[in-house]
Short mmCIF file of C-alpha atoms in Angstrom, two decimals:
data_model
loop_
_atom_site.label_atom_id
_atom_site.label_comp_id
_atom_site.label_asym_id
_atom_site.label_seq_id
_atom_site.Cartn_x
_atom_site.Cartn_y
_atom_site.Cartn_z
CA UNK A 28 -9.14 0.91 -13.05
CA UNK A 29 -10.02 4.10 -11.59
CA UNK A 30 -8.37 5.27 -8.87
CA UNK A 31 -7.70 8.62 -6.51
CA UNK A 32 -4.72 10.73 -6.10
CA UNK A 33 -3.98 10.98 -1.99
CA UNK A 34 -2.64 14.81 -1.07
CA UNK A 35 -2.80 15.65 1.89
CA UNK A 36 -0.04 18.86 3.02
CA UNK A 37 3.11 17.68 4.59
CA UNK A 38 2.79 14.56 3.12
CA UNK A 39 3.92 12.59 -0.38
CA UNK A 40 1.39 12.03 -2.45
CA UNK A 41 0.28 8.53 -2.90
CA UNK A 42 -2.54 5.99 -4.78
CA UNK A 43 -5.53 4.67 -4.25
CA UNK A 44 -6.79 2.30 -6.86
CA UNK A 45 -10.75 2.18 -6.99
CA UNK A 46 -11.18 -1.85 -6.02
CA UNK A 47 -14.70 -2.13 -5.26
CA UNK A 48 -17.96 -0.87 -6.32
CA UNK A 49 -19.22 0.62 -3.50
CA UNK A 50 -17.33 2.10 -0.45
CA UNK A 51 -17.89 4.98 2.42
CA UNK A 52 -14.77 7.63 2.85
CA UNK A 53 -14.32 8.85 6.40
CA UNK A 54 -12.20 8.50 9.43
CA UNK A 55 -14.18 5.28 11.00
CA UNK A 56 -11.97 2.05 10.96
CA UNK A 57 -14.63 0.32 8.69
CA UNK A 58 -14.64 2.92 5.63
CA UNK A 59 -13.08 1.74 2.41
CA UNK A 60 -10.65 4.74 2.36
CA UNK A 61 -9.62 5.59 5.62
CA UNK A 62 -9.37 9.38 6.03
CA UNK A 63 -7.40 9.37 9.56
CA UNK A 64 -8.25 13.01 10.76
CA UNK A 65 -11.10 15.13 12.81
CA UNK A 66 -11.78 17.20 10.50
CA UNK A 67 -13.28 14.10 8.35
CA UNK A 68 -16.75 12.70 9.48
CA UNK A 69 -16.68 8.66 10.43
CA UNK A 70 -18.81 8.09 7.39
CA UNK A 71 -18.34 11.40 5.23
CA UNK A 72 -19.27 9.98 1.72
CA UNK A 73 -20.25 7.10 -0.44
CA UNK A 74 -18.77 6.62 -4.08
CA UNK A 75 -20.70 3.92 -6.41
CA UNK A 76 -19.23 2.74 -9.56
CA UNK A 77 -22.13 1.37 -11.71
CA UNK A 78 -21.76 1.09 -15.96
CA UNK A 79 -22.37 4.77 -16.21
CA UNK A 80 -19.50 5.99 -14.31
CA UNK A 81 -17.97 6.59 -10.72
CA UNK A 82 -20.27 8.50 -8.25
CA UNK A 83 -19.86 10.34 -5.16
CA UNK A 84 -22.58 11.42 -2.48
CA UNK A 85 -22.08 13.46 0.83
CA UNK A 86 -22.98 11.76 3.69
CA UNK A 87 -24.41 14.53 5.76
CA UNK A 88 -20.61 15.31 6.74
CA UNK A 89 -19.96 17.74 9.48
CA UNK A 90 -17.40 19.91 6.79
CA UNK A 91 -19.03 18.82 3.32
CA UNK A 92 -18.04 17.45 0.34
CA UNK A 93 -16.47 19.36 -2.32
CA UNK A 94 -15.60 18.94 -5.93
CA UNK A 95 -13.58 21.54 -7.95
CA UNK A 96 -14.68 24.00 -5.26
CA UNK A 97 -17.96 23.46 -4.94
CA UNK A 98 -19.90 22.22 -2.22
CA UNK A 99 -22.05 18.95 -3.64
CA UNK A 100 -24.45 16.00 -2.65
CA UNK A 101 -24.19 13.81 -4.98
CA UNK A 102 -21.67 14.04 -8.03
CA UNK A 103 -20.87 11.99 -11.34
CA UNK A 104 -16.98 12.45 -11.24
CA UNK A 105 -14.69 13.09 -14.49
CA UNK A 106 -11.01 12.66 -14.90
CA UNK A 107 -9.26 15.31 -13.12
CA UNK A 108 -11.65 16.17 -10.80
CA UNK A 109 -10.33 17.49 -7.07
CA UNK A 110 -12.21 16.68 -3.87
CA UNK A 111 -11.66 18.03 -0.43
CA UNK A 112 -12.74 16.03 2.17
CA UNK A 113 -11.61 17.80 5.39
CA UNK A 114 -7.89 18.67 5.30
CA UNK A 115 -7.44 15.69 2.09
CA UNK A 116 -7.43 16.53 -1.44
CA UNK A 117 -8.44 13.49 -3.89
CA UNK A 118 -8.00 13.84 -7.14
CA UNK A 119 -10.02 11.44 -9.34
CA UNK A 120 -8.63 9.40 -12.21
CA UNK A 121 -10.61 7.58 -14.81
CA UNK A 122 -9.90 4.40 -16.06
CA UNK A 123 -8.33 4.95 -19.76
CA UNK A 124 -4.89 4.94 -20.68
CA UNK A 125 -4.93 8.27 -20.83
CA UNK A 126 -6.01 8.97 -17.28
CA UNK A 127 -3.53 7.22 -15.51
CA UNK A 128 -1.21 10.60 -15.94
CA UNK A 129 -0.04 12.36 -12.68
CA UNK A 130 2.56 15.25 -13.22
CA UNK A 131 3.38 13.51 -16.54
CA UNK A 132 3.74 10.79 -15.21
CA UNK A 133 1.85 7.34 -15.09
CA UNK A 134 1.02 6.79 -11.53
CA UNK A 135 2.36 3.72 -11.16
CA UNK A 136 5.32 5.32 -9.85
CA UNK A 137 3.45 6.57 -6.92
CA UNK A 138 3.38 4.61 -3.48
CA UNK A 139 -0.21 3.11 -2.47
CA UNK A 140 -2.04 5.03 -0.05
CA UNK A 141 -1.59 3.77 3.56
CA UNK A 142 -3.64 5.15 6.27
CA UNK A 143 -1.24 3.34 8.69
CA UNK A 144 1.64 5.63 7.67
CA UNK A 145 -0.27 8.77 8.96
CA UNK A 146 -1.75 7.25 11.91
CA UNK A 147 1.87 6.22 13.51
CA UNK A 148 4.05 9.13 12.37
CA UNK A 149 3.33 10.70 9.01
CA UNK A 150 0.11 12.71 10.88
CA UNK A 151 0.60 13.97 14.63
CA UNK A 152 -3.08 15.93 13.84
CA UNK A 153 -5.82 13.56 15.12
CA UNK A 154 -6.82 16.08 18.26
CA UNK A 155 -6.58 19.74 17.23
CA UNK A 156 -9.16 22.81 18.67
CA UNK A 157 -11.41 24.44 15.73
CA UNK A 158 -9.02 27.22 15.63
CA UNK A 159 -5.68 25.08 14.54
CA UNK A 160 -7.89 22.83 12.39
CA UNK A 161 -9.47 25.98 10.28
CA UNK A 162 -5.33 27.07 10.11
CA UNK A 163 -4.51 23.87 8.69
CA UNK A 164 -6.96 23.67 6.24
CA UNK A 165 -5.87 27.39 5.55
CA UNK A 166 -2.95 26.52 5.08
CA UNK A 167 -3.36 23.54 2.75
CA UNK A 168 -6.06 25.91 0.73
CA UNK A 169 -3.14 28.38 0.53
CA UNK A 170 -0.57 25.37 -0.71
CA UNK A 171 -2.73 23.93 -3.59
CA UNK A 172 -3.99 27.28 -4.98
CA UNK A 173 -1.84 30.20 -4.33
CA UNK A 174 -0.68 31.40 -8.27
CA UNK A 175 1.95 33.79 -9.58
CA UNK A 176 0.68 35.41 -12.55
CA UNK A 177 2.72 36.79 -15.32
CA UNK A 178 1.48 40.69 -15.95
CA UNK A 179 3.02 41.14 -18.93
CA UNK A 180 2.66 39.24 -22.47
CA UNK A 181 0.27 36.23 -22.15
CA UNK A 182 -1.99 35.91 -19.45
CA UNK A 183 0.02 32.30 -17.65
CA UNK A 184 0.24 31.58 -14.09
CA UNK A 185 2.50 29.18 -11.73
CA UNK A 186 1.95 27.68 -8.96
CA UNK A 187 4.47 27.36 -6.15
CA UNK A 188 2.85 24.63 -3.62
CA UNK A 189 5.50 23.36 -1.21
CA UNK A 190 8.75 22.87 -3.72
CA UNK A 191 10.77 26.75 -4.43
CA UNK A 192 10.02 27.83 -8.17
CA UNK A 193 12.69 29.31 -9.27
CA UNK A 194 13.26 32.33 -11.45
CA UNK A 195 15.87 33.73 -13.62
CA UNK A 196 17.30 31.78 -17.16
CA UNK A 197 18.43 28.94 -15.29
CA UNK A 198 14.83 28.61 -13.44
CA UNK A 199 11.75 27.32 -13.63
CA UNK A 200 10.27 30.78 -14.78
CA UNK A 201 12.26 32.56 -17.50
CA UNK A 202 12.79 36.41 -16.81
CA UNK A 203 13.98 39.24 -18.36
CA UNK A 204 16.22 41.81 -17.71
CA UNK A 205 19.76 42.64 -16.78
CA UNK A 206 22.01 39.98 -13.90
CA UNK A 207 18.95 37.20 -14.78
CA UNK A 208 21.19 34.54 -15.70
CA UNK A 209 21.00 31.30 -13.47
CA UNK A 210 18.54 31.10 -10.92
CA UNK A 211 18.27 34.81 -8.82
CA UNK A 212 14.97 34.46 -6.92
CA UNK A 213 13.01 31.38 -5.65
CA UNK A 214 9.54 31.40 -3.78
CA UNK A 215 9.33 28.56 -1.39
CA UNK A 216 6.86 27.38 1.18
CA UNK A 217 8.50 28.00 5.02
CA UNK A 218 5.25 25.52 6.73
CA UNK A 219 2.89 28.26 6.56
CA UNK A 220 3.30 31.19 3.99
CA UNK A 221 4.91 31.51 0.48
CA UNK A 222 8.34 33.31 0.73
CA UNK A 223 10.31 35.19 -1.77
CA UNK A 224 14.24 34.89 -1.60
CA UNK A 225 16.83 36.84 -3.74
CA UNK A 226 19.31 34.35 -4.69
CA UNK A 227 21.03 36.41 -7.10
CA UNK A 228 23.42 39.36 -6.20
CA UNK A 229 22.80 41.94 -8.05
CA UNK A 230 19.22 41.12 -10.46
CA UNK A 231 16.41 43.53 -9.01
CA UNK A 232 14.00 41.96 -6.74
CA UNK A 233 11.22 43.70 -5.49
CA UNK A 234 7.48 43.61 -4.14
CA UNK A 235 5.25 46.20 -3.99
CA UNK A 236 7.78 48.61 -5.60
CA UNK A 237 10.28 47.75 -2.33
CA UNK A 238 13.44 46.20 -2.98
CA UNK A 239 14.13 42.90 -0.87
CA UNK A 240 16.07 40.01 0.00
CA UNK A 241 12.77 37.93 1.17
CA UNK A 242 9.52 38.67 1.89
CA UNK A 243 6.59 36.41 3.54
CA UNK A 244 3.87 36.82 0.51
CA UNK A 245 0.52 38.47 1.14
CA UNK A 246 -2.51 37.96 -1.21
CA UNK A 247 -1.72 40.92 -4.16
CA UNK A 248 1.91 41.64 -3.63
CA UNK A 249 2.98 42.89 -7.21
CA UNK A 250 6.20 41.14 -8.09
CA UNK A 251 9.14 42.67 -9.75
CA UNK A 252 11.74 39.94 -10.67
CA UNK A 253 14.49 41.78 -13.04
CA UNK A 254 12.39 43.52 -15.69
CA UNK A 255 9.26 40.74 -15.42
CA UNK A 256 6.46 41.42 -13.80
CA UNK A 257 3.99 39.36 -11.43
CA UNK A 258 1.31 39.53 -8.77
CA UNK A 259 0.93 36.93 -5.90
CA UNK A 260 -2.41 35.69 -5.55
CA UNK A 261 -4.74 33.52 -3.06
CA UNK A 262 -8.00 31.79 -3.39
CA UNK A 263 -10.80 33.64 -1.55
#
């Protein structure tokens, strides 16, 4: 069946198989997935699955809907495709074999999505001003779309989100140069920006030509990690 990915920052991510054919998302008790924040309208959208797919409508919501980025009304939804509804993220799976692949994995190894969990202790943000919701969501923004691009050789990009990536031979992200054996640098996420940490004691680590031990990222920081090149960048 076709079903949602739950991701929400701060939070595991978790499943939401698609049960019925017709069911409202927002915060109100009676919507078939229960969104538990204020930055969610009571009844924020509709999705309808009929024979020619799965279907999702805005409900007049207070933040809109949004699919891959864009702002929609109504939208027929493909495998793959990410929602933001408030501070949430959905991501939609389809219902072939194929689909059912999350990180490379088949999604049965995720938990079930339970509202409950963030209502009583996973979520403390039901009553925020506008000013510490628009950080949040910020924040989140920052999380799911910040990239590291490689400037040299192919064009390839990473993506930190909340776990470190680690550089060096013994990393995540191969690099070259002299001391880059193990893992000597590691960008992590400290709750509200992207950090870069030397972890290695003599490979050269530097941003914007300065060497450095760590350093909060800023949208364009040019990366110099041994003899490899990158620039740090956020979404608009």
């Amino acid at each position: 069946m076709p079903s949602f990915i739950v991701r929400v920052s701060g939070q595991p991510d978790s499943h939401f198989p698609i049960r019925v054919r017709d069911f409202v998302i927002g915060r109100g008790d009676d919507s078939g997935l229960l969104l538990p924040n204020v930055s969610v309208s009571r009844q924020h959208a509709r999705v309808v699955v009929d024979a020619a797919g799965v279907h999702i409508r805005d409900l007049n919501s207070s933040n809109g809907t949004l699919v891959n980025g864009q702002k929609v009304e109504v939208w027929d939804l493909s495998n793959g495709d990410e929602l933001r509804v408030g501070k949430f993220n959905l991501v939609f799976l389809g219902d072939g074999r194929t689909d059912q692949l999350w990180n490379g994995r088949y999604i049965g190894y995720l938990p079930l999505y339970d509202p409950d969990y963030l209502r009583t202790g996973g979520d403390a943000t039901f009553q925020m001003d506008a000013a510490t919701l628009k950080r949040l969501q910020r924040e989140t923004e920052m999380v799911d779309n910040a990239r590291i691009w490689l400037l040299s050789g192919e064009r390839k990009s990473y993506t930190p989100r909340e776990s470190e990536l680690s550089f060096g031979e013994g990393g995540d992200v191969k690099v070259e140069g002299r001391f880059t054996g193990g893992v000597v640098a590691v960008v992590g996420w400290n709750g509200r920006n992207h950090v870069l940490e030397r972890r290695g004691r003599f490979a050269k680590i530097e941003v914007n030509g300065e060497s450095v031990s760590a350093h909060t990222l800023r949208h364009g920081d040019r990366i110099r990690i041994g003899e490899t090149r990158f620039r740090y960048d956020l979404p608009a």
